[in-house]
mmCIF file of C-alpha atoms and ligand atoms in Angstrom:
data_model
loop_
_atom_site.group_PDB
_atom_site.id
_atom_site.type_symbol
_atom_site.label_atom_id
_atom_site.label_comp_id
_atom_site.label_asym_id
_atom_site.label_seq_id
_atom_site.Cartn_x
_atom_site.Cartn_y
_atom_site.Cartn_z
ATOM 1 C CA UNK A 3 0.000 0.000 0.000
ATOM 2 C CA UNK A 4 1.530 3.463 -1.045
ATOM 3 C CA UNK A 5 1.337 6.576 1.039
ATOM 4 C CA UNK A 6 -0.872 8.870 -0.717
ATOM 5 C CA UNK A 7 -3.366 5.617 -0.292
ATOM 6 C CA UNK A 8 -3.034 5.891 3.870
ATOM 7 C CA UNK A 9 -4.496 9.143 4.346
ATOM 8 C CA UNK A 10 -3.877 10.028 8.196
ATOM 9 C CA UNK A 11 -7.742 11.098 8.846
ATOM 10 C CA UNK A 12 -10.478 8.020 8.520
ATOM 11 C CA UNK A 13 -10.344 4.826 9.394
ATOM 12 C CA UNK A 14 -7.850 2.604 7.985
ATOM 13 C CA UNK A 15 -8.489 -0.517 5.326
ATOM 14 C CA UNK A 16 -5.639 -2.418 6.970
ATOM 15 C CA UNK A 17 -8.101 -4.098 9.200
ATOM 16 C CA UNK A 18 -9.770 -6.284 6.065
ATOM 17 C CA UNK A 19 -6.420 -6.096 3.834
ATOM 18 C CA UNK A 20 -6.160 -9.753 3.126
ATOM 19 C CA UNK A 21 -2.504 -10.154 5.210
ATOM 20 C CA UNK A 22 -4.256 -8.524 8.485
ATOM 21 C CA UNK A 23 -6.952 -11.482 8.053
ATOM 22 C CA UNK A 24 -4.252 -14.012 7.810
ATOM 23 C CA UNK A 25 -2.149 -13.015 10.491
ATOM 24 C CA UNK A 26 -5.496 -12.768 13.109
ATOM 25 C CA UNK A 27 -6.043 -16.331 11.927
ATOM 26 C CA UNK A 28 -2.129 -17.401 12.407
ATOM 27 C CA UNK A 29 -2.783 -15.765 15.797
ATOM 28 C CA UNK A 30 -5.860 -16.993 16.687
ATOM 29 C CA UNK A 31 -4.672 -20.787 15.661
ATOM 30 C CA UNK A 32 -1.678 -20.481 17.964
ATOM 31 C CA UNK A 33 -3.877 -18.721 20.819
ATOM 32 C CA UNK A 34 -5.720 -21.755 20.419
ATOM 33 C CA UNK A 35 -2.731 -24.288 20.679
ATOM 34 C CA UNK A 36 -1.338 -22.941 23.583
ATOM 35 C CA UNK A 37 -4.960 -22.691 25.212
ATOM 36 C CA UNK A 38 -5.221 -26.551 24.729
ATOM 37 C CA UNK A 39 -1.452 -27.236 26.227
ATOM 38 C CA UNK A 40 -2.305 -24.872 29.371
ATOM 39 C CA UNK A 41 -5.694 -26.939 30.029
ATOM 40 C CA UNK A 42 -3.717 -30.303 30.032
ATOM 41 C CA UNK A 43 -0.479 -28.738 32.006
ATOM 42 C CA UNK A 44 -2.672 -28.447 34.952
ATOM 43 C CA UNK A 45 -4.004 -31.792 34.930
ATOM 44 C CA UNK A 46 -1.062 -34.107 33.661
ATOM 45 C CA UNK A 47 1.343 -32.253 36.222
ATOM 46 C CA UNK A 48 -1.119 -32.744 38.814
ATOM 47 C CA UNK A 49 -1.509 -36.305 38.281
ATOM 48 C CA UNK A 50 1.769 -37.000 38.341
ATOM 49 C CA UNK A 51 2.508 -35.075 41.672
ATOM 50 C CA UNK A 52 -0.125 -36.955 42.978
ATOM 51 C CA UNK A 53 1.123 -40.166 41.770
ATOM 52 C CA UNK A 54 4.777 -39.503 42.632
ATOM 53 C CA UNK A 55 4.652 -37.548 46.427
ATOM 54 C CA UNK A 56 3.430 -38.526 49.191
ATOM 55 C CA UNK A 57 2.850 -35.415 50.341
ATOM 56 C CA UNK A 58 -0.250 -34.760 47.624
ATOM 57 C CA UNK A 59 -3.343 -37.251 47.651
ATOM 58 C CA UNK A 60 -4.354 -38.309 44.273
ATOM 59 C CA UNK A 61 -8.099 -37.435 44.477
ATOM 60 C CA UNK A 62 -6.494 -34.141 46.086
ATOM 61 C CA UNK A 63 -4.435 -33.387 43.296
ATOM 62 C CA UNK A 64 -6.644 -34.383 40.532
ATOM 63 C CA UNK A 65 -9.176 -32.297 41.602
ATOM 64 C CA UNK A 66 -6.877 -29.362 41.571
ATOM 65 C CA UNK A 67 -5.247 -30.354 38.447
ATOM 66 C CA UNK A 68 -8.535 -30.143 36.641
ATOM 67 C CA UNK A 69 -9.703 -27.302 38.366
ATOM 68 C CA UNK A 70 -7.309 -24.830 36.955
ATOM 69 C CA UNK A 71 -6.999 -26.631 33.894
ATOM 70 C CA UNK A 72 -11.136 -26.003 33.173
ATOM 71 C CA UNK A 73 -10.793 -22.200 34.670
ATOM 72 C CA UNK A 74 -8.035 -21.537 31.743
ATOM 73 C CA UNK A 75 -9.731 -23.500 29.311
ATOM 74 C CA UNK A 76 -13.329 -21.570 30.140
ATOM 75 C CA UNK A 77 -11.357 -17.745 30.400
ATOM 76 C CA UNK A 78 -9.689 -18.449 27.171
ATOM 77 C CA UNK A 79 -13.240 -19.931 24.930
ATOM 78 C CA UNK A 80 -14.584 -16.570 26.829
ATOM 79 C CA UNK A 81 -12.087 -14.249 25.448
ATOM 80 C CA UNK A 82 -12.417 -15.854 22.009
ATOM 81 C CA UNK A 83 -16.448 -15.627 22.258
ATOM 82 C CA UNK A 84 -15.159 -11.506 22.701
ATOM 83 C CA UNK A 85 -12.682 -11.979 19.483
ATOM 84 C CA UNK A 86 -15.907 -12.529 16.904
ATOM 85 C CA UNK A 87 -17.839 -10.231 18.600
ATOM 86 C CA UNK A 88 -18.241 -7.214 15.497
ATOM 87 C CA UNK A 89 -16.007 -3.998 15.932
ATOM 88 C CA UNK A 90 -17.785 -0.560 17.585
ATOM 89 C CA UNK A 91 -17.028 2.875 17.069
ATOM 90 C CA UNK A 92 -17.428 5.573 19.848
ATOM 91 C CA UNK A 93 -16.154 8.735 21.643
ATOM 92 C CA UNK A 94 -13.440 9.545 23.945
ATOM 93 C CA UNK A 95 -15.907 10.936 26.676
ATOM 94 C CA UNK A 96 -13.622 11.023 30.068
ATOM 95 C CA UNK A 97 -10.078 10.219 31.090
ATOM 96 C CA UNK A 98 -9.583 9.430 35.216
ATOM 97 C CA UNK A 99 -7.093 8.651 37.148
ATOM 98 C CA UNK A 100 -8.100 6.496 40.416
ATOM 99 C CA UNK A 101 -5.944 5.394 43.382
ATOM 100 C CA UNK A 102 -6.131 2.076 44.594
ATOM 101 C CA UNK A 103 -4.868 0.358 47.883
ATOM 102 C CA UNK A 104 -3.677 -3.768 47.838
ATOM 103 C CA UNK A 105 -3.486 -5.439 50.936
ATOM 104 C CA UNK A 106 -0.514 -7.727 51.983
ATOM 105 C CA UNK A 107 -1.301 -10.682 54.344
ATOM 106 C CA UNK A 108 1.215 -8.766 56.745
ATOM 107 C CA UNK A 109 -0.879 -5.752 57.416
ATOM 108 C CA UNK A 110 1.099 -3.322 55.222
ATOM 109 C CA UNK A 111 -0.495 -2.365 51.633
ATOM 110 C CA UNK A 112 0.499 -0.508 48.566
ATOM 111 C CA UNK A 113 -0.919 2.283 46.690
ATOM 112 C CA UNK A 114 -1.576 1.834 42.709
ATOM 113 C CA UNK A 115 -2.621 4.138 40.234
ATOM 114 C CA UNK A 116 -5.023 3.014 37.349
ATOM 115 C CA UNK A 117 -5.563 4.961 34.317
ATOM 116 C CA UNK A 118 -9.114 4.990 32.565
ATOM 117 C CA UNK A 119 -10.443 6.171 29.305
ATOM 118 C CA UNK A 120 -14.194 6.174 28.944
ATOM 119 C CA UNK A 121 -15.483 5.578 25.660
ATOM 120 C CA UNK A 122 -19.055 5.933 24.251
ATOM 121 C CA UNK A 123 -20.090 4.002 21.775
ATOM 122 C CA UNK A 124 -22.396 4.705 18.948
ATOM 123 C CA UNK A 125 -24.866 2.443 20.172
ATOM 124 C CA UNK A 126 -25.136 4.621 23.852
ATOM 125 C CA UNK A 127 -22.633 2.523 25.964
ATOM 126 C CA UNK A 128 -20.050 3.356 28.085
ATOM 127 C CA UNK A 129 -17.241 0.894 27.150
ATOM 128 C CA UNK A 130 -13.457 1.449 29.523
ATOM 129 C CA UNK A 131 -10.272 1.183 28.959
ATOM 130 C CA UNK A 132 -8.429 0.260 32.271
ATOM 131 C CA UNK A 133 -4.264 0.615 32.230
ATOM 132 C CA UNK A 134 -1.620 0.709 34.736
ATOM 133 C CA UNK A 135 0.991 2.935 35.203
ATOM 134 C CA UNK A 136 3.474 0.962 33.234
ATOM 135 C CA UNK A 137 1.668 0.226 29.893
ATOM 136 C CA UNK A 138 -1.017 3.460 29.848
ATOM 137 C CA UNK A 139 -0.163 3.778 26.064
ATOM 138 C CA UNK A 140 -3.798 4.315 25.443
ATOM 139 C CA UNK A 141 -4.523 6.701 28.525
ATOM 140 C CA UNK A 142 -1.716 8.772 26.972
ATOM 141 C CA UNK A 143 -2.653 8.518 23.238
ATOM 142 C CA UNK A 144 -6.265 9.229 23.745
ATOM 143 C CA UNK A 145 -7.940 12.743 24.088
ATOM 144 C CA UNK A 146 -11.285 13.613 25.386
ATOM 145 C CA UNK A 147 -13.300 13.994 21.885
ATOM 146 C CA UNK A 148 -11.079 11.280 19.709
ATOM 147 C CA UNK A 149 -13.671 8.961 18.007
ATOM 148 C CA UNK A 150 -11.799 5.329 18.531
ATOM 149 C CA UNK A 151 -12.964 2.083 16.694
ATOM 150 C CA UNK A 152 -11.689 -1.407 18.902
ATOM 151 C CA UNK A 153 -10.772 -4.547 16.382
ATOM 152 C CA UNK A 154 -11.990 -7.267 18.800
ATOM 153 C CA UNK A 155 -10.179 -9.633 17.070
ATOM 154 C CA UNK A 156 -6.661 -7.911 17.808
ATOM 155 C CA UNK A 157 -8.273 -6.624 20.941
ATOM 156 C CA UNK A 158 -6.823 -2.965 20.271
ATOM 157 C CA UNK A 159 -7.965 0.490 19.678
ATOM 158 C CA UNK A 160 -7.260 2.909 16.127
ATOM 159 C CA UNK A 161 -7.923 6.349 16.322
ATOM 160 C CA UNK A 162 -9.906 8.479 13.789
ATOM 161 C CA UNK A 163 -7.810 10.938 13.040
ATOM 162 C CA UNK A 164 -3.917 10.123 13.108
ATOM 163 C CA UNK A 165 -3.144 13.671 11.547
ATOM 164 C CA UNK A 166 -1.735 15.477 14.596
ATOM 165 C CA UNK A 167 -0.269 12.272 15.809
ATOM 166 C CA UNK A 168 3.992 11.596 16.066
ATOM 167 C CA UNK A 169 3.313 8.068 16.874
ATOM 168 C CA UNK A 170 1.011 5.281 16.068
ATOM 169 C CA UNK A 171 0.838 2.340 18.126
ATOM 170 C CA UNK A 172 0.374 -1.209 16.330
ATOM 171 C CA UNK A 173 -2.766 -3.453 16.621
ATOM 172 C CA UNK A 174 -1.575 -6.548 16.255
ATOM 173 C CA UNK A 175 1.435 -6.223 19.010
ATOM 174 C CA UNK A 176 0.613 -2.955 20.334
ATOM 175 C CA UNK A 177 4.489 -1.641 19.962
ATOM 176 C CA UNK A 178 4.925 2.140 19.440
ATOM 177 C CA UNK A 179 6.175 3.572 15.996
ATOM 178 C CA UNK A 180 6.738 6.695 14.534
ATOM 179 C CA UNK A 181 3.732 7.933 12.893
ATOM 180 C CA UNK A 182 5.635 7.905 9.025
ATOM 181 C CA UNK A 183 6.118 3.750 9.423
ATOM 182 C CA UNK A 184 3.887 2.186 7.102
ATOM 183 C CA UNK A 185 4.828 -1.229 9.037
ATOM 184 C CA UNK A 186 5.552 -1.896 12.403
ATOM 185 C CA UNK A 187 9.467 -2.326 13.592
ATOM 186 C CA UNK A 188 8.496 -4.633 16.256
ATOM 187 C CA UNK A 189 6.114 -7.741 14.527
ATOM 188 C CA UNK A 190 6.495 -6.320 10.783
ATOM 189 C CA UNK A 191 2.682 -6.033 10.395
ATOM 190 C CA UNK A 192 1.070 -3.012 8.880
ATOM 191 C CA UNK A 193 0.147 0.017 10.498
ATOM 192 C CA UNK A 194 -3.640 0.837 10.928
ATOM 193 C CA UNK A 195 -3.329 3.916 8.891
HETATM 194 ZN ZN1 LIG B 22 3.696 -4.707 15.836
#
């Protein structure tokens, strides 16, 4: 795709170019793979351990092996439920910042920070987007007012209008690039632009 074809305002035709489709199905297949060897992990190491110490009972240990191994498998079929779900549009509404307290078992606790960016879609609803301190690429790239789309199946955002933008951050690894790259330096996939 040539330059003057990846105007910097409007939503970008990367997301159905046929090489974006393949690599969200390469993805998706290994997403899938490692789903499957995560589920059996539990299990299989379980059994053994159970098998092989005395300090585990079997029944013990299969129960637990299974138990984790159906609580990945049922968060992962979840998140790819939210992969085919269709793509929305909306509106950079509000951008908060909220302090949080953990607990430790030892009385003491720890202050956090979390960044959120509320978005409303075109269909009335308030959709966030919760970051940390480390990692609040969006919280930073976002303004109140930018009209967003999210790709479900990359789970990422693209902004409207790139034009006043130095950087553009990749949907398929989310890696930051300068905003002239017409392909990302980190994965080699094309920009959304
Ligand atoms: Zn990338």
């Amino acid at each position: 795709m040539h330059e003057e074809e990846r105007p910097l305002v409007g939503w970008s035709r990367v997301a159905d170019a046929p090489e974006m489709l393949e690599t969200i199905q390469r993805n998706r297949r290994t997403s899938i793979i490692w789903t499957w060897v995560f589920s059996l992990l539990f299990p299989v190491g379980f059994l053994i351990a159970g098998l092989f110490s005395d300090e585990m009972p079997l029944n013990e240990a299969l129960m637990v092996g299974f138990g984790l191994g159906l609580f990945i498998l049922a968060i992962n079929l979840w998140r790819f439920a939210n992969t085919k779900r269709r793509a929305w549009d909306g509106v950079v509404v509000k951008k908060m910042e909220k302090r949080h307290y953990k607990r430790h078992d030892d009385g003491s606790s720890h202050a956090y920070m979390e960044y959120i960016v509320l978005v409303e879609t075109e269909q009335g609803k308030t959709k966030r987007i919760v970051e940390r301190k480390r990692g609040r690429d969006m919280y930073d790239y976002l303004v109140v007012g930018d009209r967003v789309r999210y790709h479900p199946a990359l789970e990422t955002y693209e902004k409207y209008d790139k034009s006043k933008d130095e950087v553009i951050y990749c949907n398929v690894c989310r890696g930051r690039n300068p905003i002239s790259k017409d392909r990302c330096d980190r994965c080699n996939n094309l920009l959304f632009k």
